[in-house]
PDB file of C-alpha atoms in Angstrom:
ATOM      1  CA  MET A  25      21.086 -19.533  13.054  1.00 62.00           C
ATOM      2  CA  THR A  26      22.063 -19.625   9.386  1.00 65.00           C
ATOM      3  CA  LYS A  27      24.717 -22.208   8.616  1.00 69.00           C
ATOM      4  CA  LEU A  28      27.465 -20.640   6.525  1.00 69.00           C
ATOM      5  CA  ASP A  29      29.102 -22.374   3.588  1.00 74.00           C
ATOM      6  CA  ASN A  30      32.772 -22.381   4.546  1.00 80.00           C
ATOM      7  CA  ARG A  31      34.091 -24.258   1.508  1.00 85.00           C
ATOM      8  CA  TYR A  32      35.783 -21.148   0.149  1.00 87.00           C
ATOM      9  CA  SER A  33      36.722 -19.365   3.347  1.00 90.00           C
ATOM     10  CA  GLU A  34      40.391 -19.295   2.338  1.00 92.00           C
ATOM     11  CA  GLU A  35      39.590 -17.686  -1.021  1.00 93.00           C
ATOM     12  CA  ILE A  36      37.312 -15.148   0.657  1.00 92.00           C
ATOM     13  CA  ASN A  37      40.066 -14.213   3.076  1.00 94.00           C
ATOM     14  CA  ILE A  38      42.480 -13.793   0.171  1.00 95.00           C
ATOM     15  CA  VAL A  39      40.204 -11.472  -1.807  1.00 94.00           C
ATOM     16  CA  ALA A  40      39.594  -9.397   1.323  1.00 94.00           C
ATOM     17  CA  LYS A  41      43.312  -9.153   1.957  1.00 95.00           C
ATOM     18  CA  ARG A  42      44.420  -8.633  -1.663  1.00 95.00           C
ATOM     19  CA  ALA A  43      41.516  -6.707  -3.213  1.00 94.00           C
ATOM     20  CA  GLY A  44      43.821  -3.832  -4.154  1.00 93.00           C
ATOM     21  CA  PHE A  45      46.010  -6.112  -6.274  1.00 95.00           C
ATOM     22  CA  VAL A  46      42.968  -7.707  -7.901  1.00 95.00           C
ATOM     23  CA  GLU A  47      41.517  -4.343  -8.932  1.00 94.00           C
ATOM     24  CA  TYR A  48      44.834  -2.997 -10.177  1.00 94.00           C
ATOM     25  CA  LEU A  49      45.678  -6.024 -12.315  1.00 96.00           C
ATOM     26  CA  TRP A  50      42.286  -6.030 -14.056  1.00 95.00           C
ATOM     27  CA  ASN A  51      43.117  -2.892 -16.023  1.00 92.00           C
ATOM     28  CA  ASN A  52      46.896  -3.015 -15.639  1.00 93.00           C
ATOM     29  CA  PRO A  53      48.550  -6.364 -16.454  1.00 94.00           C
ATOM     30  CA  ARG A  54      51.979  -6.158 -14.867  1.00 95.00           C
ATOM     31  CA  ARG A  55      55.196  -7.989 -14.076  1.00 94.00           C
ATOM     32  CA  LYS A  56      56.059  -8.413 -10.420  1.00 94.00           C
ATOM     33  CA  ARG A  57      58.844  -5.840 -10.542  1.00 93.00           C
ATOM     34  CA  GLU A  58      56.423  -3.311 -12.031  1.00 93.00           C
ATOM     35  CA  LEU A  59      53.993  -3.939  -9.177  1.00 94.00           C
ATOM     36  CA  VAL A  60      56.783  -3.323  -6.693  1.00 94.00           C
ATOM     37  CA  GLU A  61      57.592   0.014  -8.339  1.00 91.00           C
ATOM     38  CA  GLU A  62      54.042   1.221  -8.994  1.00 93.00           C
ATOM     39  CA  LEU A  63      52.284   0.081  -5.807  1.00 92.00           C
ATOM     40  CA  ASP A  64      55.185   0.716  -3.456  1.00 89.00           C
ATOM     41  CA  TYR A  65      55.092  -2.758  -1.927  1.00 92.00           C
ATOM     42  CA  SER A  66      58.121  -4.826  -1.023  1.00 94.00           C
ATOM     43  CA  ARG A  67      59.185  -7.592  -3.399  1.00 94.00           C
ATOM     44  CA  SER A  68      58.298 -10.239  -0.819  1.00 95.00           C
ATOM     45  CA  THR A  69      54.777  -8.809  -0.396  1.00 95.00           C
ATOM     46  CA  VAL A  70      54.199  -8.760  -4.157  1.00 95.00           C
ATOM     47  CA  ASN A  71      55.529 -12.310  -4.567  1.00 95.00           C
ATOM     48  CA  ARG A  72      53.273 -13.565  -1.775  1.00 96.00           C
ATOM     49  CA  ALA A  73      50.214 -11.696  -3.081  1.00 95.00           C
ATOM     50  CA  VAL A  74      50.608 -12.962  -6.641  1.00 96.00           C
ATOM     51  CA  ARG A  75      51.167 -16.518  -5.405  1.00 96.00           C
ATOM     52  CA  GLU A  76      48.036 -16.404  -3.230  1.00 96.00           C
ATOM     53  CA  LEU A  77      45.886 -14.812  -5.924  1.00 96.00           C
ATOM     54  CA  LYS A  78      46.984 -17.285  -8.594  1.00 96.00           C
ATOM     55  CA  GLY A  79      46.335 -20.165  -6.212  1.00 96.00           C
ATOM     56  CA  ALA A  80      42.803 -18.872  -5.571  1.00 95.00           C
ATOM     57  CA  GLY A  81      42.116 -18.396  -9.283  1.00 96.00           C
ATOM     58  CA  PHE A  82      41.854 -14.609  -9.009  1.00 97.00           C
ATOM     59  CA  VAL A  83      44.972 -13.843 -11.085  1.00 97.00           C
ATOM     60  CA  ARG A  84      46.551 -15.682 -14.025  1.00 97.00           C
ATOM     61  CA  ASP A  85      49.579 -15.307 -16.264  1.00 96.00           C
ATOM     62  CA  LYS A  86      49.120 -13.608 -19.614  1.00 94.00           C
ATOM     63  CA  GLY A  87      52.353 -13.670 -21.544  1.00 92.00           C
ATOM     64  CA  ASN A  88      54.993 -12.460 -19.123  1.00 92.00           C
ATOM     65  CA  ARG A  89      52.527 -10.428 -17.055  1.00 95.00           C
ATOM     66  CA  HIS A  90      49.946 -11.122 -14.367  1.00 96.00           C
ATOM     67  CA  VAL A  91      46.292 -10.194 -14.963  1.00 96.00           C
ATOM     68  CA  THR A  92      43.091 -10.478 -12.941  1.00 97.00           C
ATOM     69  CA  THR A  93      40.629 -13.190 -13.952  1.00 97.00           C
ATOM     70  CA  LEU A  94      36.906 -12.575 -14.330  1.00 97.00           C
ATOM     71  CA  THR A  95      36.394 -14.534 -11.107  1.00 97.00           C
ATOM     72  CA  GLY A  96      38.817 -12.229  -9.330  1.00 96.00           C
ATOM     73  CA  LYS A  97      37.113  -9.115 -10.686  1.00 97.00           C
ATOM     74  CA  TYR A  98      33.659 -10.225  -9.567  1.00 97.00           C
ATOM     75  CA  ALA A  99      34.878 -11.428  -6.172  1.00 96.00           C
ATOM     76  CA  ALA A 100      36.598  -8.082  -5.488  1.00 96.00           C
ATOM     77  CA  GLU A 101      33.520  -6.134  -6.600  1.00 95.00           C
ATOM     78  CA  ARG A 102      31.244  -8.100  -4.285  1.00 95.00           C
ATOM     79  CA  TYR A 103      33.712  -7.759  -1.425  1.00 95.00           C
ATOM     80  CA  HIS A 104      33.744  -3.976  -1.782  1.00 94.00           C
ATOM     81  CA  ALA A 105      29.945  -3.921  -2.092  1.00 94.00           C
ATOM     82  CA  TYR A 106      29.728  -5.930   1.136  1.00 94.00           C
ATOM     83  CA  ILE A 107      32.065  -3.512   2.915  1.00 95.00           C
ATOM     84  CA  GLN A 108      30.109  -0.478   1.690  1.00 94.00           C
ATOM     85  CA  GLU A 109      26.715  -1.975   2.527  1.00 94.00           C
ATOM     86  CA  SER A 110      27.875  -3.079   5.972  1.00 95.00           C
ATOM     87  CA  THR A 111      29.249   0.410   6.570  1.00 95.00           C
ATOM     88  CA  ASP A 112      25.894   1.943   5.586  1.00 94.00           C
ATOM     89  CA  ILE A 113      24.020  -0.410   7.918  1.00 95.00           C
ATOM     90  CA  ILE A 114      26.325   0.170  10.875  1.00 95.00           C
ATOM     91  CA  SER A 115      26.264   3.951  10.384  1.00 93.00           C
ATOM     92  CA  ALA A 116      22.452   3.819  10.673  1.00 94.00           C
ATOM     93  CA  ARG A 117      22.394   1.663  13.818  1.00 94.00           C
ATOM     94  CA  GLU A 118      21.283   4.476  16.127  1.00 94.00           C
ATOM     95  CA  ILE A 119      18.425   5.386  13.807  1.00 94.00           C
ATOM     96  CA  LEU A 120      17.323   1.747  13.620  1.00 94.00           C
ATOM     97  CA  SER A 121      17.424   1.221  17.388  1.00 94.00           C
ATOM     98  CA  PRO A 122      13.704   2.038  18.058  1.00 93.00           C
ATOM     99  CA  LEU A 123      12.564  -0.523  15.454  1.00 92.00           C
ATOM    100  CA  ASP A 124      12.028  -4.191  16.227  1.00 86.00           C
ATOM    101  CA  ASN A 125      10.827  -5.584  12.888  1.00 80.00           C
ATOM    102  CA  THR A 126      12.171  -6.019   9.379  1.00 79.00           C
ATOM    103  CA  LEU A 127       9.608  -3.942   7.484  1.00 89.00           C
ATOM    104  CA  LEU A 128      12.325  -1.338   7.038  1.00 93.00           C
ATOM    105  CA  SER A 129      14.338  -3.081   4.340  1.00 93.00           C
ATOM    106  CA  SER A 130      18.122  -2.835   4.408  1.00 94.00           C
ATOM    107  CA  GLU A 131      17.829  -1.465   0.851  1.00 94.00           C
ATOM    108  CA  PHE A 132      16.680   1.829   2.384  1.00 96.00           C
ATOM    109  CA  LEU A 133      20.041   2.147   4.142  1.00 96.00           C
ATOM    110  CA  PHE A 134      22.388   1.852   1.187  1.00 95.00           C
ATOM    111  CA  ASP A 135      23.810   5.130  -0.093  1.00 94.00           C
ATOM    112  CA  ALA A 136      21.396   6.969   2.209  1.00 94.00           C
ATOM    113  CA  GLU A 137      21.679  10.283   4.001  1.00 94.00           C
ATOM    114  CA  THR A 138      21.020   9.631   7.680  1.00 94.00           C
ATOM    115  CA  ALA A 139      20.527  11.935  10.640  1.00 93.00           C
ATOM    116  CA  LEU A 140      19.519  11.680  14.267  1.00 93.00           C
ATOM    117  CA  LEU A 141      17.049  14.362  15.297  1.00 90.00           C
ATOM    118  CA  ALA A 142      18.917  15.318  18.439  1.00 78.00           C
ATOM    119  CA  GLY A 143      21.105  18.175  19.563  1.00 70.00           C
ATOM    120  CA  PRO A 144      20.497  21.886  20.033  1.00 70.00           C
ATOM    121  CA  ALA A 145      19.093  22.685  16.568  1.00 68.00           C
ATOM    122  CA  PRO A 146      18.541  19.573  14.453  1.00 78.00           C
ATOM    123  CA  LYS A 147      17.265  19.768  10.914  1.00 86.00           C
ATOM    124  CA  GLN A 148      13.607  18.735  11.060  1.00 89.00           C
ATOM    125  CA  PRO A 149      11.756  16.164   8.907  1.00 91.00           C
ATOM    126  CA  VAL A 150       9.739  18.823   7.096  1.00 92.00           C
ATOM    127  CA  GLU A 151      12.973  20.472   5.958  1.00 93.00           C
ATOM    128  CA  TYR A 152      14.107  17.220   4.359  1.00 93.00           C
ATOM    129  CA  LEU A 153      10.668  16.864   2.799  1.00 94.00           C
ATOM    130  CA  ILE A 154      10.857  20.371   1.334  1.00 93.00           C
ATOM    131  CA  GLU A 155      14.204  19.522  -0.276  1.00 92.00           C
ATOM    132  CA  VAL A 156      13.013  16.385  -2.037  1.00 92.00           C
ATOM    133  CA  ALA A 157       9.490  17.631  -2.854  1.00 92.00           C
ATOM    134  CA  GLU A 158      10.463  20.794  -4.706  1.00 88.00           C
ATOM    135  CA  ASN A 159       9.951  19.229  -8.155  1.00 90.00           C
ATOM    136  CA  ALA A 160       7.558  16.459  -7.143  1.00 94.00           C
ATOM    137  CA  ASN A 161       4.758  15.199  -9.366  1.00 95.00           C
ATOM    138  CA  THR A 162       3.421  12.571  -6.974  1.00 97.00           C
ATOM    139  CA  ILE A 163       3.934  11.771  -3.295  1.00 97.00           C
ATOM    140  CA  SER A 164       2.790   8.567  -1.613  1.00 97.00           C
ATOM    141  CA  ALA A 165       3.188   8.135   2.123  1.00 96.00           C
ATOM    142  CA  PHE A 166       2.606   6.075   5.230  1.00 95.00           C
ATOM    143  CA  LEU A 167       2.071   8.372   8.211  1.00 94.00           C
ATOM    144  CA  PRO A 168       1.637   6.399  11.459  1.00 94.00           C
ATOM    145  CA  SER A 169       2.575   9.513  13.428  1.00 92.00           C
ATOM    146  CA  LEU A 170       2.941  13.234  12.870  1.00 88.00           C
ATOM    147  CA  SER A 171       5.439  15.180  14.919  1.00 79.00           C
ATOM    148  CA  ASP A 172       5.202  18.441  12.989  1.00 86.00           C
ATOM    149  CA  LYS A 173       2.114  20.290  11.755  1.00 90.00           C
ATOM    150  CA  ARG A 174       4.177  21.743   8.920  1.00 92.00           C
ATOM    151  CA  GLU A 175       4.257  18.382   7.154  1.00 93.00           C
ATOM    152  CA  LEU A 176       0.505  18.716   6.612  1.00 94.00           C
ATOM    153  CA  GLU A 177       0.856  22.377   5.647  1.00 94.00           C
ATOM    154  CA  LEU A 178       3.478  21.492   3.079  1.00 94.00           C
ATOM    155  CA  LEU A 179       1.441  18.632   1.642  1.00 94.00           C
ATOM    156  CA  LEU A 180      -1.684  20.775   1.409  1.00 94.00           C
ATOM    157  CA  GLY A 181       0.260  23.523  -0.302  1.00 93.00           C
ATOM    158  CA  LEU A 182       1.835  21.090  -2.755  1.00 94.00           C
ATOM    159  CA  CYS A 183      -1.461  19.680  -3.959  1.00 92.00           C
ATOM    160  CA  SER A 184      -3.431  22.947  -3.915  1.00 90.00           C
ATOM    161  CA  GLN A 185      -0.764  25.234  -5.369  1.00 90.00           C
ATOM    162  CA  ARG A 186       1.422  22.881  -7.404  1.00 91.00           C
ATOM    163  CA  GLY A 187      -1.057  20.180  -8.407  1.00 92.00           C
ATOM    164  CA  VAL A 188       1.047  17.425  -6.858  1.00 95.00           C
ATOM    165  CA  GLN A 189      -0.830  14.117  -6.642  1.00 96.00           C
ATOM    166  CA  LEU A 190      -0.905  12.850  -3.042  1.00 97.00           C
ATOM    167  CA  GLY A 191      -1.696   9.424  -1.624  1.00 96.00           C
ATOM    168  CA  LEU A 192      -1.639   9.661   2.181  1.00 96.00           C
ATOM    169  CA  ASN A 193      -2.131   6.605   4.379  1.00 96.00           C
ATOM    170  CA  PHE A 194      -2.652   7.027   8.133  1.00 95.00           C
ATOM    171  CA  THR A 195      -3.328   4.697  11.020  1.00 94.00           C
ATOM    172  CA  SER A 196      -6.766   5.221  12.551  1.00 93.00           C
ATOM    173  CA  GLU A 197      -5.039   6.520  15.702  1.00 93.00           C
ATOM    174  CA  SER A 198      -2.844   9.052  13.919  1.00 93.00           C
ATOM    175  CA  LEU A 199      -5.744  10.229  11.768  1.00 93.00           C
ATOM    176  CA  GLU A 200      -7.985  10.693  14.806  1.00 93.00           C
ATOM    177  CA  GLU A 201      -5.306  12.821  16.457  1.00 92.00           C
ATOM    178  CA  ILE A 202      -4.816  14.906  13.312  1.00 93.00           C
ATOM    179  CA  VAL A 203      -8.554  15.529  12.946  1.00 92.00           C
ATOM    180  CA  ASP A 204      -8.628  16.651  16.565  1.00 91.00           C
ATOM    181  CA  ARG A 205      -5.546  18.904  16.385  1.00 92.00           C
ATOM    182  CA  TYR A 206      -5.515  20.131  12.785  1.00 91.00           C
ATOM    183  CA  PRO A 207      -9.051  19.778  11.408  1.00 90.00           C
ATOM    184  CA  GLU A 208      -8.692  22.574   8.845  1.00 91.00           C
ATOM    185  CA  LEU A 209      -5.576  21.040   7.312  1.00 92.00           C
ATOM    186  CA  ILE A 210      -6.866  17.487   7.042  1.00 92.00           C
ATOM    187  CA  ARG A 211     -10.210  18.757   5.717  1.00 92.00           C
ATOM    188  CA  GLY A 212      -8.335  20.763   3.097  1.00 92.00           C
ATOM    189  CA  LEU A 213      -6.502  17.637   1.976  1.00 93.00           C
ATOM    190  CA  CYS A 214      -9.715  15.602   1.826  1.00 92.00           C
ATOM    191  CA  ASP A 215     -11.454  18.298  -0.220  1.00 91.00           C
ATOM    192  CA  ASN A 216      -8.673  18.404  -2.816  1.00 92.00           C
ATOM    193  CA  GLU A 217      -9.143  16.192  -5.864  1.00 92.00           C
ATOM    194  CA  GLN A 218      -5.376  15.726  -6.083  1.00 93.00           C
ATOM    195  CA  CYS A 219      -5.279  13.975  -2.705  1.00 95.00           C
ATOM    196  CA  THR A 220      -6.530  10.640  -1.407  1.00 94.00           C
ATOM    197  CA  VAL A 221      -6.616  10.039   2.349  1.00 95.00           C
ATOM    198  CA  GLN A 222      -6.823   6.460   3.623  1.00 95.00           C
ATOM    199  CA  GLN A 223      -6.588   4.769   6.993  1.00 95.00           C
ATOM    200  CA  GLY A 224      -5.574   1.317   8.149  1.00 95.00           C
ATOM    201  CA  PRO A 225      -2.460  -0.628   9.136  1.00 93.00           C
ATOM    202  CA  THR A 226       0.907   0.952   8.343  1.00 92.00           C
ATOM    203  CA  PRO A 227       4.531   0.320   9.324  1.00 93.00           C
ATOM    204  CA  ASP A 228       5.666   1.999  12.545  1.00 92.00           C
ATOM    205  CA  PHE A 229       7.791   4.507  10.627  1.00 95.00           C
ATOM    206  CA  SER A 230       6.742   7.204   8.175  1.00 95.00           C
ATOM    207  CA  LEU A 231       7.613   6.502   4.564  1.00 96.00           C
ATOM    208  CA  TYR A 232       7.424   9.076   1.786  1.00 97.00           C
ATOM    209  CA  ILE A 233       7.969   8.174  -1.861  1.00 97.00           C
ATOM    210  CA  ILE A 234       8.501  11.377  -3.810  1.00 97.00           C
ATOM    211  CA  GLU A 235       8.466  11.069  -7.595  1.00 97.00           C
ATOM    212  CA  ALA A 236       9.630  13.866  -9.884  1.00 94.00           C
ATOM    213  CA  GLU A 237      10.160  14.037 -13.643  1.00 91.00           C
ATOM    214  CA  GLU A 238      13.697  12.644 -13.585  1.00 87.00           C
ATOM    215  CA  GLU A 239      14.201  11.203 -10.098  1.00 92.00           C
ATOM    216  CA  ALA A 240      12.386   9.507  -7.260  1.00 96.00           C
ATOM    217  CA  SER A 241      13.368   9.611  -3.597  1.00 96.00           C
ATOM    218  CA  VAL A 242      12.465   7.844  -0.377  1.00 97.00           C
ATOM    219  CA  LEU A 243      12.263   9.707   2.917  1.00 97.00           C
ATOM    220  CA  ILE A 244      11.801   7.708   6.120  1.00 97.00           C
ATOM    221  CA  ILE A 245      11.088   9.109   9.581  1.00 96.00           C
ATOM    222  CA  VAL A 246      11.717   6.805  12.538  1.00 96.00           C
ATOM    223  CA  TYR A 247       9.947   7.533  15.840  1.00 93.00           C
ATOM    224  CA  ASP A 248      10.904   6.822  19.425  1.00 90.00           C
ATOM    225  CA  GLU A 249       8.609   5.175  21.984  1.00 88.00           C
ATOM    226  CA  MET A 250       6.961   8.547  22.658  1.00 87.00           C
ATOM    227  CA  GLN A 251       6.176   8.902  18.938  1.00 87.00           C
ATOM    228  CA  SER A 252       8.585  11.811  18.589  1.00 89.00           C
ATOM    229  CA  ALA A 253      10.645  12.001  15.398  1.00 92.00           C
ATOM    230  CA  TYR A 254      13.933  10.269  16.190  1.00 94.00           C
ATOM    231  CA  GLY A 255      15.859   9.796  12.953  1.00 95.00           C
ATOM    232  CA  ILE A 256      15.817  10.373   9.201  1.00 95.00           C
ATOM    233  CA  LEU A 257      16.791   8.246   6.207  1.00 96.00           C
ATOM    234  CA  LYS A 258      16.835   9.782   2.739  1.00 96.00           C
ATOM    235  CA  THR A 259      17.839   7.927  -0.408  1.00 96.00           C
ATOM    236  CA  SER A 260      17.276   8.063  -4.152  1.00 95.00           C
ATOM    237  CA  THR A 261      18.493   4.623  -5.200  1.00 96.00           C
ATOM    238  CA  ALA A 262      16.236   2.819  -7.664  1.00 96.00           C
ATOM    239  CA  THR A 263      16.184  -0.275  -5.443  1.00 96.00           C
ATOM    240  CA  ALA A 264      15.036   1.707  -2.404  1.00 96.00           C
ATOM    241  CA  VAL A 265      12.239   3.335  -4.407  1.00 97.00           C
ATOM    242  CA  LYS A 266      11.172  -0.093  -5.675  1.00 96.00           C
ATOM    243  CA  GLU A 267      11.189  -1.464  -2.112  1.00 96.00           C
ATOM    244  CA  GLY A 268       9.138   1.503  -0.917  1.00 96.00           C
ATOM    245  CA  LYS A 269       6.503   0.975  -3.596  1.00 96.00           C
ATOM    246  CA  ALA A 270       6.350  -2.730  -2.789  1.00 96.00           C
ATOM    247  CA  LEU A 271       5.822  -1.925   0.890  1.00 95.00           C
ATOM    248  CA  LEU A 272       3.002   0.473   0.031  1.00 93.00           C
ATOM    249  CA  GLN A 273       1.397  -2.176  -2.150  1.00 94.00           C
ATOM    250  CA  SER A 274       1.667  -4.822   0.567  1.00 93.00           C
ATOM    251  CA  PHE A 275      -0.478  -2.712   2.923  1.00 93.00           C
ATOM    252  CA  SER A 276      -2.947  -1.466   0.314  1.00 90.00           C
ATOM    253  CA  ALA A 277      -5.539  -4.217   0.853  1.00 90.00           C
ATOM    254  CA  GLY A 278      -6.033  -3.168   4.483  1.00 92.00           C
ATOM    255  CA  LEU A 279      -6.533   0.540   3.751  1.00 93.00           C
ATOM    256  CA  THR A 280      -9.919   2.220   3.392  1.00 94.00           C
ATOM    257  CA  ASP A 281     -10.870   5.680   2.184  1.00 90.00           C
ATOM    258  CA  ALA A 282     -11.230   8.150   5.046  1.00 92.00           C
ATOM    259  CA  SER A 283     -12.174  11.329   3.187  1.00 88.00           C
ATOM    260  CA  GLU A 284     -15.950  11.068   3.538  1.00 87.00           C
ATOM    261  CA  GLU A 285     -15.738  10.306   7.257  1.00 87.00           C
ATOM    262  CA  ILE A 286     -13.418  13.267   7.844  1.00 89.00           C
ATOM    263  CA  GLN A 287     -15.631  15.591   5.812  1.00 85.00           C
ATOM    264  CA  GLN A 288     -18.610  14.584   7.944  1.00 84.00           C
ATOM    265  CA  GLU A 289     -16.661  15.147  11.165  1.00 82.00           C
ATOM    266  CA  THR A 290     -15.485  18.568   9.981  1.00 80.00           C
ATOM    267  CA  VAL A 291     -18.632  19.635   8.141  1.00 71.00           C
ATOM    268  CA  GLU A 292     -18.572  23.093   9.716  1.00 68.00           C
ATOM    269  CA  LEU A 293     -15.073  23.821   8.393  1.00 63.00           C
ATOM    270  CA  SER A 294     -13.855  25.182   5.076  1.00 58.00           C
ATOM    271  CA  SER A 295     -10.347  24.391   3.924  1.00 52.00           C
ATOM    272  CA  SER A 296      -7.655  27.066   4.011  1.00 53.00           C
ATOM    273  CA  PRO A 297      -4.917  26.154   1.486  1.00 54.00           C
ATOM    274  CA  VAL A 298      -1.374  27.037   2.495  1.00 53.00           C
ATOM    275  CA  GLU A 299       1.092  28.539   0.019  1.00 53.00           C
ATOM    276  CA  TRP A 300       3.890  26.002  -0.524  1.00 51.00           C
ATOM    277  CA  ASN A 301       6.574  28.690  -0.736  1.00 54.00           C
ATOM    278  CA  SER A 302       5.614  29.990   2.691  1.00 55.00           C
ATOM    279  CA  LEU A 303       7.252  26.904   4.194  1.00 59.00           C
ATOM    280  CA  VAL A 304      10.577  27.182   2.404  1.00 47.00           C
ATOM    281  CA  GLY A 305      13.269  28.258   4.827  1.00 44.00           C
ATOM    282  CA  THR A 306      11.191  27.407   7.882  1.00 49.00           C
ATOM    283  CA  THR A 307      13.367  25.912  10.588  1.00 43.00           C
ATOM    284  CA  HIS A 308      12.117  24.361  13.787  1.00 43.00           C
ATOM    285  CA  GLY A 309       9.046  24.047  15.909  1.00 45.00           C
ATOM    286  CA  PRO A 310       5.691  22.305  15.458  1.00 46.00           C
TER     287      PRO A 310
END
């Protein structure tokens, strides 16, 4: 258990309680009576707040007005960041429930769109992928499982029709299943010069990093114990993209090229590229 530094617990409680005053007084130095009028607090509340904030070093006197100190500004900013980040984490708790390791960084959760794939007609992973891949130049991915054939169809269409550069990394188990179920699609990907197919260890969730001209996005698919798609995380924060690339790099040493092996196993097949636009607007079903 991490031992917390409680030296400034009183100050932390004050900034949590009085963050509104701290933020207001940074840009709006005011007298107490002006705070009463403008913030609609009682005089006693304003007097108590100013006294507490000055005692904590978050507010000081400037002439005949009160103004937020730099310490107060930074403390309030970090408090609000903590509240927002904690909210993002808690809102994703159902999606995280099948996972039991920390490979999925908390950075993927901040400012993310999240969805459970449950209910009568849930939006499917491939539909999220279509949205973020429309202007893609490169896509890198971990694919420990595949719950929808259309993901492969979309990826094949993107590289064959749009020239999108693909780097696809499968577990040996997921790749074996794909070769068995969708040999034409995986052979088509292996035959395309824009695509590399590798196998080896991966996280237990799918991770797509989609890079376009002006923006990059991360799409994560979490699976349940039956390897069915369970939840989605989608984010475009720079930190999440950086974390995703670092995770890809951390597994790269254990990955080996699988294209030649797949081509030998599917030697009797010829690839059948799929038009990317044919998947736009598709809804549900494998």
